[in-house]
Each structure stands twice: as structure tokens, then as C-alpha cells.
Amino acid sequence: MKVDLTVNGKNVTADVEDRTLLVHFLRDVADLTATNIGCETTSCGACTVLMDGESVKSCTVLAAQADGREVTTLEGLKGADGGMHPVQKAFHEEHGLQCGYCTPGMVMAIASLIKENPSPTEAEVRSGLEGNLCRCTGYHNIVKAALSAAEASK
């Protein structure tokens, strides 16, 4: 099956099997490896990307479902100045990562959350991240990074 989507502002067209998951399309066809494969059951959120501006877990979206859509991965997330996105900066400044495996999915989920709710409370951030797991940090600095990014995005 032929799929044609825009990934990080660039057109990507390929013939893929109809059962190809978006995460595999991004990694294997578009050669964008920041999107991690974790559980492949939507439990961990390591594969979170933005599709038409909203966060989705790419391990349960077929590439065919993304046909004609706009997908943004961590590689395509940019700040207004073309540099790091406020969420990326906040993760760096607030030490919001340890091993880094969950980080791409966390950053994408928080970017989506802040877009939907520019001034989230700590409770809203924690609720918004319920579908993204981190086994290293205990979430404290991730939540601090989300709140810092929201403040910086104003």
C-alpha cells in the first residue's frame, strides 16, 4: 500500500505493508530514530509523536492511518527561533531525564499538553502524563520541566 505523509515538514512517500505501524514507518522508512519502540501496547508512551498537532502513540497507529496527515517527531520539534523547543530546553535545565529512553515521548506529550492547556497545574501535568512511563526519575523533574516549559511558552 502506498502512503504519503508529511513528516517534520517534509513529504515522505513509500510503499509499505498494510500492517506497518507508524513507529516502524518513522524509524525504518523516514530514518527518524528519536521515536522509540517500547511496549508496543500503548502502555509506555516512548513512541509518542504529534499527528496533526495532537499526541498519539505511534505503536498503535498504522502508517496507512497517517496517510495524508502531518506527523511531527522529536527531530522536527523546534522553538519559535528555530532552536530547541521550550520543552526541550526545560528538560535540559530542570534535569528531566536520566537514561533518556522515555524522553522523546515525554517531550512530545508535554508539547501537546501545553498546546492544549498553556497554563497547566502540577496536577494537570501529572494527569496529562499518565500514559507515559519513566522507570528512572520518579517524575519530579519531568513535572518541573513541564511547568517551566509552560511558563516559558507564554
Short mmCIF file of C-alpha atoms in Angstrom, two decimals, residues 2-3 8 16 25 34-35 42 52 68 73 88 99 108 127:
data_model
loop_
_atom_site.label_atom_id
_atom_site.label_comp_id
_atom_site.label_asym_id
_atom_site.label_seq_id
_atom_site.Cartn_x
_atom_site.Cartn_y
_atom_site.Cartn_z
CA LYS A 2 1.26 3.47 -0.85
CA VAL A 3 1.30 6.03 1.97
CA ASN A 8 8.60 17.18 10.14
CA VAL A 16 4.53 -0.41 2.85
CA PHE A 25 7.48 3.76 9.24
CA ALA A 34 14.22 9.51 18.14
CA THR A 35 10.79 7.87 18.33
CA THR A 42 0.31 1.94 24.24
CA ASP A 52 -1.93 16.86 13.07
CA GLY A 68 -2.22 12.47 4.14
CA THR A 73 8.69 13.68 15.75
CA GLN A 88 13.43 20.51 25.23
CA CYS A 99 18.51 7.20 30.91
CA MET A 108 6.13 15.22 22.66
CA SER A 127 -2.68 13.64 34.77
#
